[in-house]
mmCIF file of C-alpha atoms in Angstrom:
data_model
loop_
_atom_site.group_PDB
_atom_site.id
_atom_site.type_symbol
_atom_site.label_atom_id
_atom_site.label_comp_id
_atom_site.label_asym_id
_atom_site.label_seq_id
_atom_site.Cartn_x
_atom_site.Cartn_y
_atom_site.Cartn_z
ATOM 1 C CA MET J 1 -17.210 7.071 -4.894
ATOM 2 C CA ASP J 2 -18.458 8.086 -1.525
ATOM 3 C CA LYS J 3 -20.326 6.548 1.565
ATOM 4 C CA ASN J 4 -23.781 7.451 0.136
ATOM 5 C CA MET J 5 -23.194 4.892 -2.518
ATOM 6 C CA LEU J 6 -22.961 2.228 0.124
ATOM 7 C CA ALA J 7 -26.143 3.165 2.196
ATOM 8 C CA GLY J 8 -27.453 0.658 4.553
ATOM 9 C CA LEU J 9 -25.085 1.026 7.438
ATOM 10 C CA GLU J 10 -27.678 2.649 9.799
ATOM 11 C CA GLY J 11 -28.967 -0.514 11.170
ATOM 12 C CA LEU J 12 -25.764 -1.995 12.356
ATOM 13 C CA PRO J 13 -24.369 -2.336 15.773
ATOM 14 C CA GLU J 14 -21.720 0.149 16.625
ATOM 15 C CA GLU J 15 -18.621 -1.907 16.275
ATOM 16 C CA ASP J 16 -19.856 -3.299 12.920
ATOM 17 C CA LYS J 17 -20.460 0.255 11.837
ATOM 18 C CA ALA J 18 -16.835 1.334 12.941
ATOM 19 C CA ARG J 19 -15.239 -1.627 11.045
ATOM 20 C CA MET J 20 -17.318 -0.941 7.934
ATOM 21 C CA SER J 21 -16.476 2.679 8.056
ATOM 22 C CA SER J 22 -12.720 1.988 8.231
ATOM 23 C CA MET J 23 -13.164 -0.617 5.486
ATOM 24 C CA ILE J 24 -14.911 2.050 3.471
ATOM 25 C CA ASP J 25 -12.122 4.382 4.099
ATOM 26 C CA HIS J 26 -9.524 1.767 2.841
ATOM 27 C CA LEU J 27 -11.536 0.944 -0.303
ATOM 28 C CA GLN J 28 -11.976 4.918 -0.930
ATOM 29 C CA LEU J 29 -7.961 5.295 -0.731
ATOM 30 C CA ARG J 30 -7.435 2.283 -3.244
ATOM 31 C CA ASP J 31 -10.137 3.530 -5.327
ATOM 32 C CA SER J 32 -8.571 7.071 -5.573
ATOM 33 C CA LEU J 33 -5.120 5.666 -6.232
ATOM 34 C CA ARG J 34 -6.752 3.442 -9.115
ATOM 35 C CA MET J 35 -8.695 6.352 -10.460
ATOM 36 C CA TYR J 36 -5.306 8.367 -10.405
ATOM 37 C CA ASN J 37 -3.592 5.699 -12.520
ATOM 38 C CA SER J 38 -6.407 5.096 -14.890
ATOM 39 C CA LEU J 39 -7.010 8.818 -15.616
ATOM 40 C CA VAL J 40 -3.354 9.352 -16.345
ATOM 41 C CA GLU J 41 -3.306 6.361 -18.817
ATOM 42 C CA ARG J 42 -6.531 7.355 -20.427
ATOM 43 C CA CYS J 43 -5.396 11.095 -20.973
ATOM 44 C CA PHE J 44 -1.974 10.137 -22.062
ATOM 45 C CA ASN J 45 -3.508 7.682 -24.614
ATOM 46 C CA ASP J 46 -6.138 10.158 -25.884
ATOM 47 C CA CYS J 47 -3.923 13.283 -25.959
ATOM 48 C CA VAL J 48 -0.288 12.408 -26.666
ATOM 49 C CA ASP J 49 0.856 10.780 -29.882
ATOM 50 C CA ASN J 50 3.894 12.911 -30.974
ATOM 51 C CA PHE J 51 7.323 11.662 -29.586
ATOM 52 C CA THR J 52 9.515 14.053 -31.638
ATOM 53 C CA ARG J 53 10.235 16.072 -28.528
ATOM 54 C CA LYS J 54 10.665 15.255 -24.849
ATOM 55 C CA ALA J 55 8.585 18.072 -23.435
ATOM 56 C CA LEU J 56 4.738 18.148 -23.754
ATOM 57 C CA GLN J 57 3.488 20.440 -26.331
ATOM 58 C CA LYS J 58 1.032 23.166 -25.462
ATOM 59 C CA GLN J 59 -2.041 21.411 -27.235
ATOM 60 C CA GLU J 60 -1.214 18.278 -25.509
ATOM 61 C CA GLU J 61 -1.057 19.934 -22.071
ATOM 62 C CA THR J 62 -4.518 21.633 -22.792
ATOM 63 C CA CYS J 63 -5.909 18.353 -24.088
ATOM 64 C CA VAL J 64 -4.822 16.678 -20.792
ATOM 65 C CA MET J 65 -6.183 19.144 -18.782
ATOM 66 C CA ARG J 66 -9.602 18.938 -20.487
ATOM 67 C CA CYS J 67 -9.639 15.228 -20.437
ATOM 68 C CA ALA J 68 -8.994 15.038 -16.601
ATOM 69 C CA GLU J 69 -11.519 17.666 -15.746
ATOM 70 C CA LYS J 70 -14.015 16.133 -18.208
ATOM 71 C CA PHE J 71 -13.455 12.593 -16.674
ATOM 72 C CA LEU J 72 -13.850 13.895 -13.122
ATOM 73 C CA LYS J 73 -17.102 15.724 -13.965
ATOM 74 C CA HIS J 74 -18.299 12.575 -15.628
ATOM 75 C CA SER J 75 -17.435 10.433 -12.798
ATOM 76 C CA MET J 76 -19.376 12.815 -10.236
ATOM 77 C CA ARG J 77 -22.447 12.610 -12.537
ATOM 78 C CA VAL J 78 -22.128 8.742 -12.702
ATOM 79 C CA GLY J 79 -21.854 8.672 -8.979
ATOM 80 C CA LEU J 80 -25.205 10.611 -8.547
ATOM 81 C CA ARG J 81 -27.050 8.375 -10.880
ATOM 82 C CA PHE J 82 -25.537 5.306 -9.311
ATOM 83 C CA ALA J 83 -26.623 6.524 -5.852
ATOM 84 C CA GLU J 84 -30.169 7.053 -7.252
ATOM 85 C CA LEU J 85 -30.444 3.666 -8.839
ATOM 86 C CA ASN J 86 -28.989 2.004 -5.689
ATOM 87 C CA SER J 87 -31.474 3.742 -3.477
ATOM 88 C CA GLN J 88 -34.324 2.722 -5.802
ATOM 89 C CA ALA J 89 -33.135 -0.859 -5.732
ATOM 90 C CA ALA J 90 -32.868 -0.816 -1.898
ATOM 91 C CA THR J 91 -36.378 0.303 -1.462
ATOM 92 C CA GLN J 92 -37.611 -2.322 -4.022
ATOM 93 C CA ASP J 93 -36.027 -5.124 -1.977
ATOM 94 C CA MET N 1 -19.137 -11.141 2.956
ATOM 95 C CA ALA N 2 -20.001 -7.508 3.284
ATOM 96 C CA GLU N 3 -16.448 -6.705 2.375
ATOM 97 C CA THR N 4 -16.812 -8.559 -0.838
ATOM 98 C CA GLU N 5 -20.094 -6.817 -1.498
ATOM 99 C CA MET N 6 -18.349 -3.567 -1.153
ATOM 100 C CA GLU N 7 -15.583 -4.539 -3.406
ATOM 101 C CA TYR N 8 -18.133 -5.623 -5.909
ATOM 102 C CA ARG N 9 -19.942 -2.208 -5.704
ATOM 103 C CA VAL N 10 -16.819 -0.264 -6.052
ATOM 104 C CA GLU N 11 -15.556 -2.556 -9.001
ATOM 105 C CA LEU N 12 -19.135 -1.977 -10.579
ATOM 106 C CA PHE N 13 -18.939 1.791 -10.376
ATOM 107 C CA ASN N 14 -15.512 1.933 -11.814
ATOM 108 C CA ARG N 15 -16.299 -0.386 -14.837
ATOM 109 C CA LEU N 16 -19.661 1.552 -15.283
ATOM 110 C CA ALA N 17 -17.828 4.970 -15.189
ATOM 111 C CA GLN N 18 -15.213 3.854 -17.794
ATOM 112 C CA THR N 19 -17.750 2.227 -20.050
ATOM 113 C CA CYS N 20 -20.025 5.206 -20.258
ATOM 114 C CA PHE N 21 -17.140 7.597 -20.630
ATOM 115 C CA ASN N 22 -15.929 5.438 -23.532
ATOM 116 C CA LYS N 23 -19.257 5.306 -25.064
ATOM 117 C CA CYS N 24 -20.472 8.980 -24.622
ATOM 118 C CA VAL N 25 -17.585 11.345 -24.411
ATOM 119 C CA ASP N 26 -15.897 12.665 -27.582
ATOM 120 C CA LYS N 27 -12.124 12.023 -27.227
ATOM 121 C CA ARG N 28 -11.112 15.289 -28.945
ATOM 122 C CA TYR N 29 -11.688 17.108 -25.675
ATOM 123 C CA LYS N 30 -12.674 20.337 -27.303
ATOM 124 C CA GLU N 31 -13.591 21.687 -23.933
ATOM 125 C CA SER N 32 -13.578 20.769 -20.105
ATOM 126 C CA GLU N 33 -17.323 20.862 -19.634
ATOM 127 C CA LEU N 34 -19.784 18.013 -20.576
ATOM 128 C CA ASN N 35 -22.133 19.220 -23.017
ATOM 129 C CA MET N 36 -25.941 18.463 -22.953
ATOM 130 C CA GLY N 37 -25.699 15.583 -25.406
ATOM 131 C CA GLU N 38 -22.994 13.992 -23.245
ATOM 132 C CA ASN N 39 -25.005 14.579 -20.094
ATOM 133 C CA SER N 40 -28.103 12.754 -21.516
ATOM 134 C CA CYS N 41 -25.958 10.026 -22.964
ATOM 135 C CA ILE N 42 -24.356 9.426 -19.535
ATOM 136 C CA ASP N 43 -27.734 9.301 -17.882
ATOM 137 C CA ARG N 44 -29.157 6.811 -20.277
ATOM 138 C CA CYS N 45 -25.840 4.693 -20.356
ATOM 139 C CA VAL N 46 -25.829 4.433 -16.540
ATOM 140 C CA SER N 47 -29.434 3.361 -16.627
ATOM 141 C CA LYS N 48 -28.861 0.820 -19.286
ATOM 142 C CA TYR N 49 -25.728 -0.635 -17.796
ATOM 143 C CA TRP N 50 -27.709 -1.075 -14.566
ATOM 144 C CA GLN N 51 -30.381 -2.967 -16.226
ATOM 145 C CA VAL N 52 -27.937 -5.196 -17.946
ATOM 146 C CA ASN N 53 -26.299 -5.793 -14.557
ATOM 147 C CA SER N 54 -29.669 -6.690 -13.078
ATOM 148 C CA MET N 55 -30.660 -9.041 -15.845
ATOM 149 C CA ILE N 56 -27.277 -10.946 -15.635
ATOM 150 C CA GLY N 57 -27.517 -11.049 -11.860
ATOM 151 C CA GLN N 58 -30.991 -12.785 -12.184
ATOM 152 C CA MET N 59 -29.828 -15.116 -14.978
ATOM 153 C CA LEU N 60 -26.810 -16.212 -12.844
ATOM 154 C CA SER N 61 -28.824 -16.740 -9.504
ATOM 155 C CA ALA N 62 -31.585 -18.497 -11.457
ATOM 156 C CA GLY N 63 -29.456 -20.624 -13.533
ATOM 157 C CA GLY N 64 -26.683 -21.372 -11.086
ATOM 158 C CA ARG N 65 -23.592 -21.638 -13.306
ATOM 159 C CA PRO N 66 -23.418 -20.114 -16.584
ATOM 160 C CA PRO N 67 -23.084 -22.784 -19.315
ATOM 161 C CA MET N 68 -19.366 -23.335 -20.309
#
């Protein structure tokens, strides 16, 4: 998620812009932390099933790395499409 | 009000990303790249999710409360 997704700030007075901007920063921080947590949970659930050992096995490590990279790439792509649809919707209104 | 709107957008994005990942990406994680099929699926999934989102938004604003 970045500020492009929330387009429409241009027309606002300066103090509102500043307030919205800091709100966006706050939301981005919260969102990053949430993403971190859900990514860990997802990749753990999808990749780790074996509890005969304490240490992660090599294939589990590989799986987790791929899972995380894949989700982040996916998330970026979704972000692009989301921004496109957002701006289409904005021009239609 | 704008804050609520922003939170809604963030929530929408997150749910959309989760849902389309679940629907489109093979959980075996054979590689770290998204393949062409997954890319197309993601684009279409986002588009459809967006349409469903609009439909429901319209239904709710036209009908008022959803029937219980």
